[in-house]
Short mmCIF file of C-alpha atoms in Angstrom, two decimals:
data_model
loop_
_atom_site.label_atom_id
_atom_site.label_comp_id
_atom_site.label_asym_id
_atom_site.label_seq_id
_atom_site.Cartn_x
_atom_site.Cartn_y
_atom_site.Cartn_z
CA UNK A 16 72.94 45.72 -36.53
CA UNK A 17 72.08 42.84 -38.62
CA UNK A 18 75.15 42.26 -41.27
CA UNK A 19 72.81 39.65 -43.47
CA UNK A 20 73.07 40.89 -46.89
CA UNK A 21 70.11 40.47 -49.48
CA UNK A 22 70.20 41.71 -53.13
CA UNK A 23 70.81 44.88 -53.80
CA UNK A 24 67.42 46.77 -55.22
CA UNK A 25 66.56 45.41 -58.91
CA UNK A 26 64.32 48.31 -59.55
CA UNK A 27 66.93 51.03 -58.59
CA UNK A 28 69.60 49.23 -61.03
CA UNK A 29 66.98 48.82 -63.81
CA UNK A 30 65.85 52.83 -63.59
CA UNK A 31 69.47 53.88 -63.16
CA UNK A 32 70.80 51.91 -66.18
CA UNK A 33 67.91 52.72 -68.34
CA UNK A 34 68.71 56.48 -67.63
CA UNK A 35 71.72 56.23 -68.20
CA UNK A 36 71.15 54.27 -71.64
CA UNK A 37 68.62 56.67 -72.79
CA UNK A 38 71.27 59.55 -72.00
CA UNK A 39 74.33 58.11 -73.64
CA UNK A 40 72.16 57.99 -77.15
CA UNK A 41 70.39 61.40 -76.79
CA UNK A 42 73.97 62.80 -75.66
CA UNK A 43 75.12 61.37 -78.96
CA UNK A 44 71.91 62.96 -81.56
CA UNK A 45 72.21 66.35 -78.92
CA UNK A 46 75.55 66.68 -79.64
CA UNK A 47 77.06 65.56 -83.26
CA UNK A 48 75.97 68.95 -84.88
CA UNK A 49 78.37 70.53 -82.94
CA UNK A 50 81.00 68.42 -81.98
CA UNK A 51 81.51 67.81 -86.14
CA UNK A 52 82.50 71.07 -86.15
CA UNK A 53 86.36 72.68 -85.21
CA UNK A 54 88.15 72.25 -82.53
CA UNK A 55 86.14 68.72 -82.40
CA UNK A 56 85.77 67.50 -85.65
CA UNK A 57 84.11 64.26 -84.25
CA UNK A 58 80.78 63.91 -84.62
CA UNK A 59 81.22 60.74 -81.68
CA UNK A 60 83.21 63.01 -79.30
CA UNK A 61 80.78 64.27 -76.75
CA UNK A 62 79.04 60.75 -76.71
CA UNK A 63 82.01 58.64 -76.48
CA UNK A 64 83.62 60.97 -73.47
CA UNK A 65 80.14 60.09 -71.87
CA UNK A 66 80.48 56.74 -72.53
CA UNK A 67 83.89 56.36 -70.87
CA UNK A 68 82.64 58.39 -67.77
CA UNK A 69 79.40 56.01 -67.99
CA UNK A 70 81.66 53.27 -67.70
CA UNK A 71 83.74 55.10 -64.69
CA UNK A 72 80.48 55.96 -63.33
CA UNK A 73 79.16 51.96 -63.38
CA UNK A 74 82.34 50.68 -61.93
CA UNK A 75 82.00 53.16 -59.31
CA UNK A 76 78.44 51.92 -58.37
CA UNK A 77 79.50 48.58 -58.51
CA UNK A 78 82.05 49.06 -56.01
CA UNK A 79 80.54 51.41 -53.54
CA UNK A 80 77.13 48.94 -54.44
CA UNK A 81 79.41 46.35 -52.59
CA UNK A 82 81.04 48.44 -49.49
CA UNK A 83 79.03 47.97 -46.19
CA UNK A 84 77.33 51.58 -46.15
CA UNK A 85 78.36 52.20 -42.53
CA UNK A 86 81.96 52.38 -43.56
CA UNK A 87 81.23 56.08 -44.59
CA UNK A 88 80.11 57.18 -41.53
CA UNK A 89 83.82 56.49 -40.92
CA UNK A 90 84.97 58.55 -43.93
CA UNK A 91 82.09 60.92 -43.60
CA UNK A 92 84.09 63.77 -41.65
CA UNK A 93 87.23 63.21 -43.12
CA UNK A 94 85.22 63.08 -46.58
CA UNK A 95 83.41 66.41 -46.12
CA UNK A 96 86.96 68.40 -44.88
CA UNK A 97 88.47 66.80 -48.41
CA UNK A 98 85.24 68.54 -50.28
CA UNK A 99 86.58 72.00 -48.43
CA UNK A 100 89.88 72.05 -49.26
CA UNK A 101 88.76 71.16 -52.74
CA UNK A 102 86.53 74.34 -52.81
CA UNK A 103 89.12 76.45 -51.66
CA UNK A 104 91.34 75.14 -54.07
CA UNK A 105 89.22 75.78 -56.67
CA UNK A 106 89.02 79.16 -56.40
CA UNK A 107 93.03 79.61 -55.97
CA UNK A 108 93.88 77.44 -59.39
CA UNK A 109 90.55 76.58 -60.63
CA UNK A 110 89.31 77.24 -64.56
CA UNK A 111 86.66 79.40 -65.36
CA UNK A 112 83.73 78.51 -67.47
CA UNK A 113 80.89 80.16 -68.59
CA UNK A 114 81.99 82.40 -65.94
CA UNK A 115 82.12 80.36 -63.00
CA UNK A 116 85.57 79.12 -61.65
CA UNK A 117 83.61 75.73 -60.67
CA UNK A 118 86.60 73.35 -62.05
CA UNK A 119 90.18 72.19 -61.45
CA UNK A 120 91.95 70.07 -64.07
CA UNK A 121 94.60 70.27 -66.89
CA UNK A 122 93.67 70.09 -70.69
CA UNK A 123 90.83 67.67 -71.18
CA UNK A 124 90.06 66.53 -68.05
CA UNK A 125 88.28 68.30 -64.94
CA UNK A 126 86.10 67.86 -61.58
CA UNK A 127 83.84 69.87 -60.16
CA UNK A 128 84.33 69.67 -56.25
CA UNK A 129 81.35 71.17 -56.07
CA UNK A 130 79.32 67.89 -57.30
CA UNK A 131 82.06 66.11 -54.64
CA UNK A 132 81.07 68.31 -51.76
CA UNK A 133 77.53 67.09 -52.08
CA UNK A 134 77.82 63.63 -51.48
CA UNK A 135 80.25 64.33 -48.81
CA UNK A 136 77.66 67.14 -47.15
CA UNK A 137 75.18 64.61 -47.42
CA UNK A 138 77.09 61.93 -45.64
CA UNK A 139 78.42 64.23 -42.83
CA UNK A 140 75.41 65.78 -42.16
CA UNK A 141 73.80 62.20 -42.11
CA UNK A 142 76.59 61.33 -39.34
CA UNK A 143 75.78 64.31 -37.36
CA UNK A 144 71.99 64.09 -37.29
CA UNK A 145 72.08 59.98 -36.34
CA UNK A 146 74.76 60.75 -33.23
CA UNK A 147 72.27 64.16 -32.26
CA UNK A 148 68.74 63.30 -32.85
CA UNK A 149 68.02 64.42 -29.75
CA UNK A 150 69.30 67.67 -30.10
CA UNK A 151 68.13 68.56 -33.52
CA UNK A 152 64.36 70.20 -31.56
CA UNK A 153 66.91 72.59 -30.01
CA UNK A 154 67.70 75.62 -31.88
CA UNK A 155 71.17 76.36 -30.79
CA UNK A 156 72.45 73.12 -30.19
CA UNK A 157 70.82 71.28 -32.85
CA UNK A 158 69.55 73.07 -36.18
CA UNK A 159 72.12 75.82 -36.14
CA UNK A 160 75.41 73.18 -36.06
CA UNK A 161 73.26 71.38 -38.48
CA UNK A 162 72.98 73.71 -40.97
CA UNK A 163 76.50 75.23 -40.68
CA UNK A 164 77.58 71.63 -41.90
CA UNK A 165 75.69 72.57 -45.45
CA UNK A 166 76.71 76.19 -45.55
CA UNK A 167 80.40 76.73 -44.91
CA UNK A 168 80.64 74.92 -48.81
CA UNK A 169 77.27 76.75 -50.07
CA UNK A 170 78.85 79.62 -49.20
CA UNK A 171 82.77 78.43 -50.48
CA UNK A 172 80.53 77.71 -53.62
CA UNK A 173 78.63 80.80 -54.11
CA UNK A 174 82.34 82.58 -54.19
CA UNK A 175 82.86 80.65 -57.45
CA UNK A 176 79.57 81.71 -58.49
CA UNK A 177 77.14 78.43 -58.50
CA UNK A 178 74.19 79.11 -57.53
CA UNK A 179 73.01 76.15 -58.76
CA UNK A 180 74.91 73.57 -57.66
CA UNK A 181 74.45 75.43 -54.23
CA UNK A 182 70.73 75.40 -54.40
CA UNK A 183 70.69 71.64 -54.83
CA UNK A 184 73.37 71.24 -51.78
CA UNK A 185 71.47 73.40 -49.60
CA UNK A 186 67.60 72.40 -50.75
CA UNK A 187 69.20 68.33 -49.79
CA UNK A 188 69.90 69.24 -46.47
CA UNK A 189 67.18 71.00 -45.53
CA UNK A 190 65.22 67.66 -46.22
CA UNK A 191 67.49 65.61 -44.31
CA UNK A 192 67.29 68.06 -41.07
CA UNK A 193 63.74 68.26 -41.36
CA UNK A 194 62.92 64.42 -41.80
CA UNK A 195 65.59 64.03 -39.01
CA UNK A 196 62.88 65.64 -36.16
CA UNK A 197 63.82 69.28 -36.17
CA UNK A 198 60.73 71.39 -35.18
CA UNK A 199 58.51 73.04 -37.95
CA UNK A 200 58.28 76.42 -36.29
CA UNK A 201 62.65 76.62 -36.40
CA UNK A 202 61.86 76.62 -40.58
CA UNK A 203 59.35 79.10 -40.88
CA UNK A 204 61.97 81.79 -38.87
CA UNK A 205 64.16 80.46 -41.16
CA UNK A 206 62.86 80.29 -44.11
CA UNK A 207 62.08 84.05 -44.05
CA UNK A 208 66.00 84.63 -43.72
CA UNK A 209 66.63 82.19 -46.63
CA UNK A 210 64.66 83.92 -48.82
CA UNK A 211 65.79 87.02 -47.89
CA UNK A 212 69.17 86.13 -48.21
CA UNK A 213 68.52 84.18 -51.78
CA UNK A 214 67.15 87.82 -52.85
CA UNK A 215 70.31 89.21 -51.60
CA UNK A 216 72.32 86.95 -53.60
CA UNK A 217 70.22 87.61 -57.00
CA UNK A 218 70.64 91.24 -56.51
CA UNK A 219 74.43 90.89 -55.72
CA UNK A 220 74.61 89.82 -59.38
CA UNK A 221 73.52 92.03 -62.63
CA UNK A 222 73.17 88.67 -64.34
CA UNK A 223 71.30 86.77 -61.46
CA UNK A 224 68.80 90.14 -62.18
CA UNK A 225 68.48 89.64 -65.82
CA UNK A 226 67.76 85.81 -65.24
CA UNK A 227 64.74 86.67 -63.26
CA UNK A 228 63.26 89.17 -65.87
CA UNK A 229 64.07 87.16 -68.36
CA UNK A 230 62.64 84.19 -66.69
CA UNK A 231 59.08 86.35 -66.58
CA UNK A 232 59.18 87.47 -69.94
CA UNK A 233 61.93 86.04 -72.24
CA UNK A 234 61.13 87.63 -75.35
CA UNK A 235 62.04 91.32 -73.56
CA UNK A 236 65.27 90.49 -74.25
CA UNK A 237 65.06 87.80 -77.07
CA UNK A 238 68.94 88.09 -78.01
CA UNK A 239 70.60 87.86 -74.70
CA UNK A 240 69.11 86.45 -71.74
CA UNK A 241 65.99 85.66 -73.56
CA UNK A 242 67.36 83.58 -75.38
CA UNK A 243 68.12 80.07 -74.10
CA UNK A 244 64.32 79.40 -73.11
CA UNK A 245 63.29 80.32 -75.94
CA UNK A 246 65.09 78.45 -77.93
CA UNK A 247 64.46 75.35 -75.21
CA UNK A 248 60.79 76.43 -75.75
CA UNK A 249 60.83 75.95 -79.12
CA UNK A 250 62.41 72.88 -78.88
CA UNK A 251 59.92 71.56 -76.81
CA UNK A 252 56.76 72.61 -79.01
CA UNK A 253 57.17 71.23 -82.08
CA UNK A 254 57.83 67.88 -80.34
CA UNK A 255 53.93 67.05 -80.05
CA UNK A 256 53.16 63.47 -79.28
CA UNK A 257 55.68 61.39 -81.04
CA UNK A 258 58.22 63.69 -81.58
CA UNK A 259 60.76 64.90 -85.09
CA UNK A 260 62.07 61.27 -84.53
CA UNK A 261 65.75 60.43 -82.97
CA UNK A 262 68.33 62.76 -84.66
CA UNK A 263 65.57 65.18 -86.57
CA UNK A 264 66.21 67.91 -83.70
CA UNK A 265 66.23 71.21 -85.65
CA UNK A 266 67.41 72.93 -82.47
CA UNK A 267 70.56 71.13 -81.98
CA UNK A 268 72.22 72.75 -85.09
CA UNK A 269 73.35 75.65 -83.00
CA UNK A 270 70.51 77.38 -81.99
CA UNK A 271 70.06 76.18 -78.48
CA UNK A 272 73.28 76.53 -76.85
CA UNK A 273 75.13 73.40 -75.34
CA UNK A 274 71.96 70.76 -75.81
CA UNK A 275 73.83 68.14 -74.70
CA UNK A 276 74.36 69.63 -71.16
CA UNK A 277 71.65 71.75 -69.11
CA UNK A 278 69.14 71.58 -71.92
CA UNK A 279 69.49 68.09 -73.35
CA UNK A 280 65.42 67.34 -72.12
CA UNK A 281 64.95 69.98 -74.43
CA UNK A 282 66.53 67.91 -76.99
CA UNK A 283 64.74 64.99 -75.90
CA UNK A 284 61.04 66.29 -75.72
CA UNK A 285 61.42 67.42 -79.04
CA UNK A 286 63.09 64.12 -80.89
CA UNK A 287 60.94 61.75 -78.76
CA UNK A 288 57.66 64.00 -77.94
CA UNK A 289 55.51 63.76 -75.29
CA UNK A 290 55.54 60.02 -74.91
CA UNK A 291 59.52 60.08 -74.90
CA UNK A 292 59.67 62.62 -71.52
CA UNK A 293 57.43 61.02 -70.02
CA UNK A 294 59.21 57.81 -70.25
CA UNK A 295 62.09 59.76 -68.76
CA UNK A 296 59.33 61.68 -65.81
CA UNK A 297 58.01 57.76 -65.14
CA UNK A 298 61.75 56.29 -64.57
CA UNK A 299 62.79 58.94 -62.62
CA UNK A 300 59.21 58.61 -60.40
CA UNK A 301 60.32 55.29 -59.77
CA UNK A 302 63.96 55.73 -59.14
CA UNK A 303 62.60 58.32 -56.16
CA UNK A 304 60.07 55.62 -55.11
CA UNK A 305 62.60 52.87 -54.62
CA UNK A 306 64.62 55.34 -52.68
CA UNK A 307 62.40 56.70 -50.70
CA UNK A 308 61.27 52.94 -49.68
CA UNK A 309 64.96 52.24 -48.90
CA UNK A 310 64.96 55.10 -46.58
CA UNK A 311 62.14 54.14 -45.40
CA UNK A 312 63.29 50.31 -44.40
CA UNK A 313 67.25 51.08 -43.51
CA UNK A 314 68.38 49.29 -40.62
CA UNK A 315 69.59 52.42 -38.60
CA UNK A 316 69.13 55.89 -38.86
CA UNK A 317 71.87 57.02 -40.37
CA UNK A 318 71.32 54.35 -43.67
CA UNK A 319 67.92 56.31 -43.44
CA UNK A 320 68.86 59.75 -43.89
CA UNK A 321 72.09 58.77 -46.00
CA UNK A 322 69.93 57.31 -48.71
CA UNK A 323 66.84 60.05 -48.44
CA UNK A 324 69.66 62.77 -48.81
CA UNK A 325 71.15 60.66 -52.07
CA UNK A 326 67.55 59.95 -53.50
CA UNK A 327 66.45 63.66 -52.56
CA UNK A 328 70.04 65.14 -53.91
CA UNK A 329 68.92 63.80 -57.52
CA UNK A 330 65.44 64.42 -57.18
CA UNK A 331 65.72 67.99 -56.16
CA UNK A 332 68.37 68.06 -59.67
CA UNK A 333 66.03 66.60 -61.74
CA UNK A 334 62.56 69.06 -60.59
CA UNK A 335 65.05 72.23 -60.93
CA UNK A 336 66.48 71.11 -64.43
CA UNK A 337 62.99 70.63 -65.63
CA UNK A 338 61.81 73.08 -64.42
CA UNK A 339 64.31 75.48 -66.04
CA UNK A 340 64.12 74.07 -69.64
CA UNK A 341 60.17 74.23 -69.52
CA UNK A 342 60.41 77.88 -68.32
CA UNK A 343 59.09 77.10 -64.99
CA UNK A 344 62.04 78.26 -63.16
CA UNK A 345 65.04 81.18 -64.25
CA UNK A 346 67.82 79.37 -65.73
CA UNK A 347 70.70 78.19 -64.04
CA UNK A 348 73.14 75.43 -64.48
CA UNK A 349 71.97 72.42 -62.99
CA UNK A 350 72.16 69.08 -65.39
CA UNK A 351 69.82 66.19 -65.84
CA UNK A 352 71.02 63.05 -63.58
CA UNK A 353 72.33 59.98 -65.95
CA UNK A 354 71.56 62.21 -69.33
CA UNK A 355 73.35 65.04 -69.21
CA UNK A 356 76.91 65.30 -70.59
CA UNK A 357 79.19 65.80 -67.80
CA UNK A 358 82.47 63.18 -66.17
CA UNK A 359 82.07 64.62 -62.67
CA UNK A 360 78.19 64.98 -62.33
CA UNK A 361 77.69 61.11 -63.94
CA UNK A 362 80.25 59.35 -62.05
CA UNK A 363 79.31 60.48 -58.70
CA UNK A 364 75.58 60.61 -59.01
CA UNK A 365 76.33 56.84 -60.14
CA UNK A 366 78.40 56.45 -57.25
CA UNK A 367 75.58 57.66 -54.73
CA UNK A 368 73.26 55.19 -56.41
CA UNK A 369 75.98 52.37 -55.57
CA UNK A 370 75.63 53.34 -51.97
CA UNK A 371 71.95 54.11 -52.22
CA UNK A 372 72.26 50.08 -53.61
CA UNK A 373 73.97 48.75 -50.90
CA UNK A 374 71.30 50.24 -47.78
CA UNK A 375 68.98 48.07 -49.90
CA UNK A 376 70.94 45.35 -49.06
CA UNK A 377 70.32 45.61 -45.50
CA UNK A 378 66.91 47.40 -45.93
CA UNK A 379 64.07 45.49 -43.45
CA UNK A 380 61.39 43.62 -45.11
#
C-alpha cells in the first residue's frame, strides 16, 4: 500500500465547515426564545455549548484528518467491545431523557454511546468484511457473522429505547455488507424478517403505535402525538421562497418543541425559505458525492467500505431527519448532521469526517 500522502479533500472540508457554520447560527435564532427563559436565562446558551462542541468537534477532525486511516483497523475490535460495554453501562447508571436512558454523564455534561457505537460498528464491520470478502456470498459463514457485528448493539440499544439511533446503525451496515459482495437473494429472505421484526418492535411499544397513526393523520390527535409535525408543518409553510428572515421564526417561541434539536430544519425552512434548505439539500448532495468518490478511489478495501459506511452513516441521518420534519416519515429522534444541537452527535460525526479526510489522502487518481 502506497503511504504517499496528497491533500486531504477540499470539497469535503468546505461542505463540512459550511454545515457546520450554517448550524451554529440557526442553533443560536432556534434556540434564544427558550434558552432566555429559567433554568437558562441565556439567550447565548444553547449556541455557545454548540460552539464549544464545534470547536471539540474540529479539533477532532483535524486530528483523526491526520492519523493514517489503517491505524483503526487496529483499534477497530477493541473500539467496537469499548462501544458495548458503554451500552451496557448505560442502561445500569445511565440518565433518562425524553424517556430513553440513551446517556451517561454528571450535571451538564453527557455522551451518548449510542452515537459512539456507530463509528465503532462501522469500523469493525469494515475490518471484518475486508479480511472475509470471500465469505460474505455464503450465508452462514459470511452474512450471518456479518450482521451479528451490527446487532448485538442495535439490540443493547433498542433496550434503552432508540429506535432511531438504531435504525441509522443498522440501515449503515446493511449498505456496507451489501456493497461488500453479499448476494441479493440473502436480502430479500431477509428483508422479510426485518420488517417483520421492525413491526414487532412498533407494536412492542404503545407510543411506537401512536407515532405511526399519528404519522398518517396528525391532526387525529392534534394535542399529543399530533402535535410535533404539525407544528414542524407549520413551520415549514409559511416559509415560502425567501423565508420570515433569520430570527423572525414564529415557531420557535415554544410552540414546536426543542427546535434547536430534531426539528431545527424546521426552523430553518421557515427563517430562510425554500432557497435556504435547499442550500442545506445542495451541501449535503455534495458532501455524499465527495464521499462516495473517496470510496470509490481508496487504496484498499477496507478505506473503501470505512468511508462508504461514514458517508452513508450521515446520509442515511440526514434522509430520515428530513424526512420526519416534512412528515414523510413517523417521528423519531434522529438529529440533523453539523446543525443540530447536540456535544456527542457533532463531535463524532466531525470526527468520522476527519477520517473520511484522511482516505482522501491516499484516494487513487
Amino acid at each position: 500500500m502506497s503511504k504517499v500522502r496528497s491533500a486531504p479533500d477540499f470539497v469535503i472540508i468546505f461542505a463540512t465547515l459550511f454545515l457546520l457554520g450554517i448550524g451554529i447560527v440557526m442553533v443560536y435564532s432556534a434556540s434564544a426564545i427558550v434558552a432566555q427563559k429559567p433554568p437558562f436565562s441565556d439567550p447565548y446558551f444553547f449556541a455557545k455549548r454548540q460552539l464549544i462542541f464545534a470547536l471539540l468537534g474540529i479539533t477532532s477532525m483535524y486530528i483523526t484528518m491526520n492519523i493514517d486511516y489503517w491505524v483503526w483497523k487496529q483499534w477497530a475490535k477493541p473500539g467496537y467491545y469499548v462501544s458495548i460495554c458503554l451500552l451496557i453501562l448505560v442502561l445500569v447508571i445511565g440518565i433518562e431523557v425524553n424517556g430513553s436512558k440513551s446517556w451517561l454523564g454528571f450535571g451538564a455534561f453527557g455522551i451518548q454511546p449510542g452515537e459512539f457505537a456507530k463509528l465503532g460498528v462501522v469500523a469493525f464491520l469494515a475490518r471484518w468484511l475486508s479480511d472475509n470478502q470471500k465469505q460474505i456470498v455464503l450465508f452462514r459463514k459470511g452474512l450471518m457473522p456479518a450482521l451479528a457485528i451490527p446487532l448485538v448493539c442495535f439490540g443493547l440499544i433498542m433496550l434503552q429505547p432508540d429506535l432511531g439511533t438504531g435504525t441509522v446503525l443498522v440501515g449503515t451496515a446493511i449498505v456496507m455488507i451489501f456493497a461488500s459482495g453479499a448476494r441479493i437473494s440473502h436480502f430479500v429472505g431477509l428483508g422479510m424478517l426485518g420488517i417483520a421484526g421492525f413491526v414487532g418492535l412498533v407494536l412492542s411499544a404503545p407510543y411506537r403505535i401512536k407515532r405511526i397513526t399519528s404519522f398518517l393523520d396528525p391532526w387525529s390527535d392534534p394535542l399529543n402525538t399530533g402535535y410535533q409535525i404539525i407544528q414542524s408543518l407549520y413551520a415549514i409553510g409559511p416559509g415560502g421562497l425567501l423565508g420570515l428572515g433569520l430570527g423572525q421564526s414564529r415557531q420557535k417561541h415554544l410552540y414546536l418543541p426543542e427546535p434547536y434539536n430534531d426539528f431545527i430544519f424546521s426552523i430553518v425552512a421557515e427563517e430562510l425559505g425554500f432557497i435556504g434548505g435547499t442550500l442545506i439539500l445542495l451541501l449535503f448532495l455534495l458532501l455524499l458525492w465527495r464521499g462516495m468518490r473517496t470510496a470509490i478511489t481508496a487504496p484498499d478495501l477496507f478505506g473503501s467500505l470505512l468511508a462508504l459506511g461514514i458517508i452513508g452513516m450521515i446520509a442515511i441521518q440526514v434522509v430520515i431527519n428530513i424526512g420526519v420534519v416534512t412528515g414523510m416519515f413517523p417521528v423519531t429522534g434522529i438529529t440533523l448532521p453539523f446543525l443540530s444541537y447536540g456535544g456527542s452527535s457533532l463531535t463524532l460525526m466531525l470526527t468520522g469526517v476527519g477520517v473520511l479526510l484522511n482516505i482522501s489522502r491516499f484516494s487513487r487518481s
